[in-house]
Short mmCIF file of C-alpha atoms in Angstrom, two decimals:
data_model
loop_
_atom_site.label_atom_id
_atom_site.label_comp_id
_atom_site.label_asym_id
_atom_site.label_seq_id
_atom_site.Cartn_x
_atom_site.Cartn_y
_atom_site.Cartn_z
CA MET A 1 2.94 2.40 -0.95
CA ILE A 2 -0.68 1.24 -0.73
CA GLU A 3 -1.56 -0.02 2.73
CA GLY A 4 -4.65 -1.61 4.24
CA TYR A 5 -6.27 -2.67 1.00
CA TYR A 6 -8.65 -5.45 -0.02
CA ILE A 7 -7.97 -7.09 -3.38
CA VAL A 8 -10.13 -9.06 -5.80
CA GLU A 9 -7.89 -10.55 -8.48
CA ASN A 10 -8.31 -13.02 -11.31
CA THR A 11 -5.00 -13.65 -13.05
CA GLY A 12 -4.03 -15.30 -16.31
CA VAL A 13 -3.48 -14.23 -19.90
CA VAL A 14 -5.07 -10.88 -20.70
CA PRO A 15 -7.75 -11.51 -23.34
CA ALA A 16 -7.10 -9.34 -26.38
CA GLU A 17 -9.61 -10.73 -28.91
CA ARG A 18 -13.28 -11.69 -28.72
CA ARG A 19 -16.52 -12.03 -30.63
CA PHE A 20 -19.17 -9.31 -30.56
CA LYS A 21 -22.83 -8.80 -31.40
CA PHE A 22 -24.40 -6.47 -33.94
CA LYS A 23 -25.69 -4.24 -31.12
CA ASP A 24 -22.09 -3.70 -29.97
CA LEU A 25 -21.05 -2.47 -33.42
CA LYS A 26 -24.00 -0.06 -33.40
CA ALA A 27 -23.03 1.14 -29.91
CA TRP A 28 -19.51 1.91 -31.16
CA GLY A 29 -21.06 4.27 -33.70
CA TYR A 30 -20.86 2.32 -36.97
CA ASP A 31 -23.22 1.23 -39.73
CA LEU A 32 -22.42 -2.02 -41.54
CA HIS A 33 -22.86 -2.01 -45.31
CA LEU A 34 -22.90 -4.55 -48.12
CA GLY A 35 -21.66 -3.16 -51.40
CA THR A 36 -18.45 -2.91 -53.40
CA ILE A 37 -14.96 -1.57 -52.84
CA ASP A 38 -13.33 -0.71 -56.18
CA GLY A 39 -15.95 -2.87 -57.88
CA ARG A 40 -15.42 -5.96 -55.68
CA GLU A 41 -18.23 -7.12 -53.41
CA ALA A 42 -17.45 -6.48 -49.76
CA TYR A 43 -18.75 -5.59 -46.32
CA PHE A 44 -17.51 -2.32 -44.82
CA VAL A 45 -18.48 0.28 -42.21
CA SER A 46 -19.08 3.99 -41.95
CA ARG A 47 -19.88 6.25 -39.01
CA THR A 48 -23.53 5.99 -38.04
CA GLY A 49 -25.82 8.10 -40.20
CA THR A 50 -23.13 9.51 -42.46
CA ARG A 51 -23.81 7.35 -45.55
CA GLU A 52 -26.94 6.18 -47.39
CA GLU A 53 -27.96 3.16 -49.43
CA GLY A 54 -27.16 3.69 -53.10
CA GLU A 55 -24.37 6.16 -52.31
CA THR A 56 -20.97 5.96 -54.01
CA TYR A 57 -18.01 7.75 -52.45
CA THR A 58 -14.22 7.77 -52.43
CA GLU A 59 -12.18 7.38 -49.25
CA GLY A 60 -8.49 6.57 -48.81
CA GLY A 61 -8.08 6.29 -52.57
CA LYS A 62 -10.77 3.59 -52.88
CA GLU A 63 -14.27 3.80 -54.33
CA TYR A 64 -17.10 2.53 -52.13
CA HIS A 65 -20.65 1.79 -53.25
CA ILE A 66 -23.37 1.00 -50.68
CA ALA A 67 -25.90 -1.49 -51.99
CA GLU A 68 -27.53 -2.21 -48.63
CA THR A 69 -27.11 -1.10 -45.01
CA GLN A 70 -27.36 -4.13 -42.75
CA ARG A 71 -29.95 -4.46 -39.97
CA ALA A 72 -28.21 -7.51 -38.48
CA LEU A 73 -25.03 -9.49 -38.98
CA PRO A 74 -25.14 -11.59 -42.16
CA ALA A 75 -26.15 -15.23 -41.67
CA ASN A 76 -23.30 -17.54 -40.62
CA SER A 77 -20.93 -14.63 -39.98
CA LYS A 78 -18.95 -13.50 -36.94
CA LEU A 79 -17.96 -10.00 -35.81
CA LEU A 80 -14.53 -10.18 -34.20
CA ALA A 81 -12.28 -7.55 -32.65
CA ARG A 82 -8.92 -7.32 -30.94
CA ILE A 83 -6.70 -4.80 -29.20
CA ILE A 84 -3.17 -4.31 -30.52
CA ILE A 85 -0.34 -2.01 -29.47
CA GLU A 86 1.78 -0.33 -32.15
CA ARG A 87 4.55 2.15 -31.35
CA GLY A 88 3.15 2.58 -27.87
CA GLN A 89 -0.39 3.34 -29.04
CA PRO A 90 -3.46 1.09 -28.69
CA TYR A 91 -5.74 0.25 -31.60
CA LEU A 92 -9.00 -1.63 -31.95
CA GLU A 93 -9.13 -3.78 -35.08
CA PHE A 94 -12.42 -5.35 -36.03
CA TRP A 95 -13.51 -7.50 -38.93
CA LEU A 96 -16.32 -9.68 -40.25
CA ASP A 97 -15.76 -13.39 -40.86
CA THR A 98 -18.21 -15.00 -43.29
CA GLU A 99 -18.26 -18.60 -44.52
CA ASP A 100 -16.20 -17.63 -47.54
CA GLU A 101 -14.10 -14.59 -46.67
CA THR A 102 -12.78 -12.20 -44.02
CA PHE A 103 -13.60 -8.51 -44.42
CA PRO A 104 -11.47 -5.99 -42.45
CA LEU A 105 -13.79 -3.24 -41.20
CA ALA A 106 -11.68 -0.70 -39.30
CA LYS A 107 -8.61 0.02 -37.19
CA GLU A 108 -9.32 2.83 -34.74
CA ASP A 109 -8.11 4.41 -31.52
CA PRO A 110 -10.06 2.50 -28.83
CA ARG A 111 -10.04 5.54 -26.54
CA LEU A 112 -12.09 7.54 -29.03
CA ILE A 113 -14.56 4.71 -29.62
CA LEU A 114 -15.02 4.09 -25.90
CA HIS A 115 -15.56 7.79 -25.22
CA ARG A 116 -18.15 7.98 -28.02
CA PHE A 117 -19.83 4.77 -26.90
CA TRP A 118 -19.92 5.65 -23.19
CA THR A 119 -21.15 9.19 -23.89
CA GLU A 120 -24.00 7.91 -26.06
CA LYS A 121 -25.00 5.32 -23.43
CA LYS A 122 -24.60 7.84 -20.57
CA LEU A 123 -22.04 5.66 -18.77
CA LYS A 124 -20.61 8.61 -16.88
CA GLN A 125 -18.59 6.68 -14.30
CA LEU A 126 -16.44 5.00 -16.94
CA ASP A 127 -15.42 8.18 -18.73
CA LYS A 128 -14.93 10.14 -15.51
CA HIS A 129 -12.66 7.63 -13.78
CA LEU A 130 -10.68 6.32 -16.74
CA VAL A 131 -6.90 6.43 -16.27
CA ALA A 132 -5.30 4.57 -19.19
CA VAL A 133 -6.20 2.27 -22.10
CA GLY A 134 -3.98 -0.49 -23.51
CA LEU A 135 -4.51 -4.24 -23.54
CA THR A 136 -5.97 -3.51 -20.13
CA THR A 137 -7.87 -0.46 -18.96
CA ASP A 138 -7.33 1.21 -15.57
CA PHE A 139 -9.94 3.06 -13.53
CA TYR A 140 -9.23 5.02 -10.36
CA LYS A 141 -11.89 6.50 -8.09
CA SER A 142 -11.32 8.30 -4.82
CA ARG A 143 -13.56 9.91 -2.24
CA VAL A 144 -11.37 11.00 0.66
CA GLU A 145 -12.41 13.58 3.26
CA GLU A 146 -9.06 13.78 5.04
CA PRO A 147 -5.97 11.59 5.54
CA SER A 148 -6.97 8.46 7.43
CA ILE A 149 -5.97 4.85 7.96
CA PRO A 150 -7.84 2.27 5.85
CA LEU A 151 -10.06 -0.01 7.90
CA PRO A 152 -9.87 -3.83 7.85
CA TYR A 153 -12.40 -5.99 6.00
CA GLU A 154 -14.10 -6.94 9.27
CA GLU A 155 -15.30 -3.32 9.61
CA TYR A 156 -16.71 -3.02 6.08
CA PRO A 157 -20.47 -2.26 6.15
CA PRO A 158 -22.91 -4.39 4.09
CA LYS A 159 -23.07 -1.98 1.13
CA VAL A 160 -19.27 -2.09 0.72
CA ARG A 161 -19.24 -5.88 0.87
CA ARG A 162 -21.99 -5.89 -1.74
CA VAL A 163 -19.71 -3.93 -4.10
CA LEU A 164 -16.96 -6.51 -3.64
CA ARG A 165 -19.40 -9.32 -4.48
CA GLU A 166 -20.43 -7.49 -7.64
CA VAL A 167 -16.77 -7.12 -8.65
CA ARG A 168 -16.22 -10.86 -8.17
CA ASP A 169 -19.25 -11.53 -10.36
CA VAL A 170 -17.91 -9.28 -13.13
CA HIS A 171 -14.55 -11.06 -13.09
CA ARG A 172 -16.06 -14.54 -12.92
CA ASP A 173 -19.00 -14.21 -15.29
CA MET A 174 -17.99 -11.47 -17.74
CA THR A 175 -14.26 -10.85 -18.10
CA GLY A 176 -12.41 -13.82 -16.57
CA PHE A 177 -9.59 -11.42 -15.71
CA GLY A 178 -9.16 -8.35 -13.55
CA ARG A 179 -7.68 -6.72 -10.47
CA PHE A 180 -9.73 -4.61 -8.05
CA ILE A 181 -7.93 -2.89 -5.18
CA PHE A 182 -10.05 -1.23 -2.51
CA GLN A 183 -9.42 0.90 0.58
CA TYR A 184 -12.32 1.63 2.89
CA LEU A 185 -11.77 4.78 4.94
CA GLY A 186 -14.99 4.85 6.91
CA GLU A 187 -18.22 6.87 6.85
CA SER A 188 -19.27 10.31 8.00
CA LYS A 189 -22.65 12.02 7.68
CA LYS A 190 -23.91 9.12 5.53
CA GLU A 191 -21.02 9.54 3.08
CA THR A 192 -18.71 6.62 2.32
CA TYR A 193 -15.01 7.40 1.96
CA TYR A 194 -12.77 5.11 -0.08
CA ARG A 195 -10.26 4.64 -2.87
CA LEU A 196 -10.40 2.03 -5.58
CA TRP A 197 -8.27 0.92 -8.49
CA TRP A 198 -9.78 -1.39 -11.12
CA LEU A 199 -7.93 -3.02 -13.99
CA LEU A 200 -9.94 -4.86 -16.66
CA PRO A 201 -9.24 -6.29 -20.14
CA THR A 202 -9.97 -3.49 -22.60
CA ILE A 203 -11.57 -5.71 -25.24
CA HIS A 204 -14.39 -6.67 -22.87
CA LEU A 205 -15.36 -3.03 -22.32
CA PHE A 206 -16.52 -2.88 -25.94
CA ASP A 207 -19.34 -5.24 -24.92
CA VAL A 208 -22.42 -3.16 -24.08
CA GLU A 209 -23.44 -5.44 -21.22
CA VAL A 210 -19.97 -5.46 -19.61
CA SER A 211 -19.59 -1.67 -19.75
CA ASN A 212 -23.07 -1.22 -18.28
CA GLU A 213 -22.21 -3.51 -15.38
CA VAL A 214 -18.83 -1.90 -14.64
CA ASP A 215 -20.41 1.56 -14.71
CA LYS A 216 -23.08 0.37 -12.27
CA VAL A 217 -20.48 -1.02 -9.84
CA LEU A 218 -18.43 2.19 -9.93
CA ALA A 219 -21.56 4.14 -8.99
CA MET A 220 -22.70 1.91 -6.12
CA LEU A 221 -20.93 3.80 -3.31
CA ASP A 222 -21.99 7.28 -4.44
#
């Protein structure tokens, strides 16, 4: 049983789908192409740097031809993604909506994409303290010198309270949903001892700005 904790919680329906920017797609490790699939004009993706303009290749029994690699999202289009769970496993599905058509781009394991994305962006806190990924993602971080009783909020020093304010800002301004559980165990020799559990909607972590902010908060007490 967890005792003596401080909680920051925003409840509601867990967001599973959202719109993204071109820079997010690039951060995930994908190039966006305009070309043809089995002779029909389409948008599709490949891993960054693995395919070239003018190239024709076969994958999954389909023939792909790259006419142009995109430097931005096409005009009047939207990049959308969602998290789904199938047979107990999470997947990230993402697609491009244009004025005339919807183009499925990929269905991938979100854990692999996040690891690739966080590694490339050097977001070490996220990868190190990740516990589980589903519709929500759990982080757990602990710095405990020895068994001790958590202290009440009234004894939290300014830097700890600053972390809690940052968490509230993330929930309010970026994700709209989350649960942050915190135990402050005191300080010794300028080291802060604590435990924290943080649950956030997975889909938001695919946003470069959100992941950067969460990584920063997780590092603030180090």
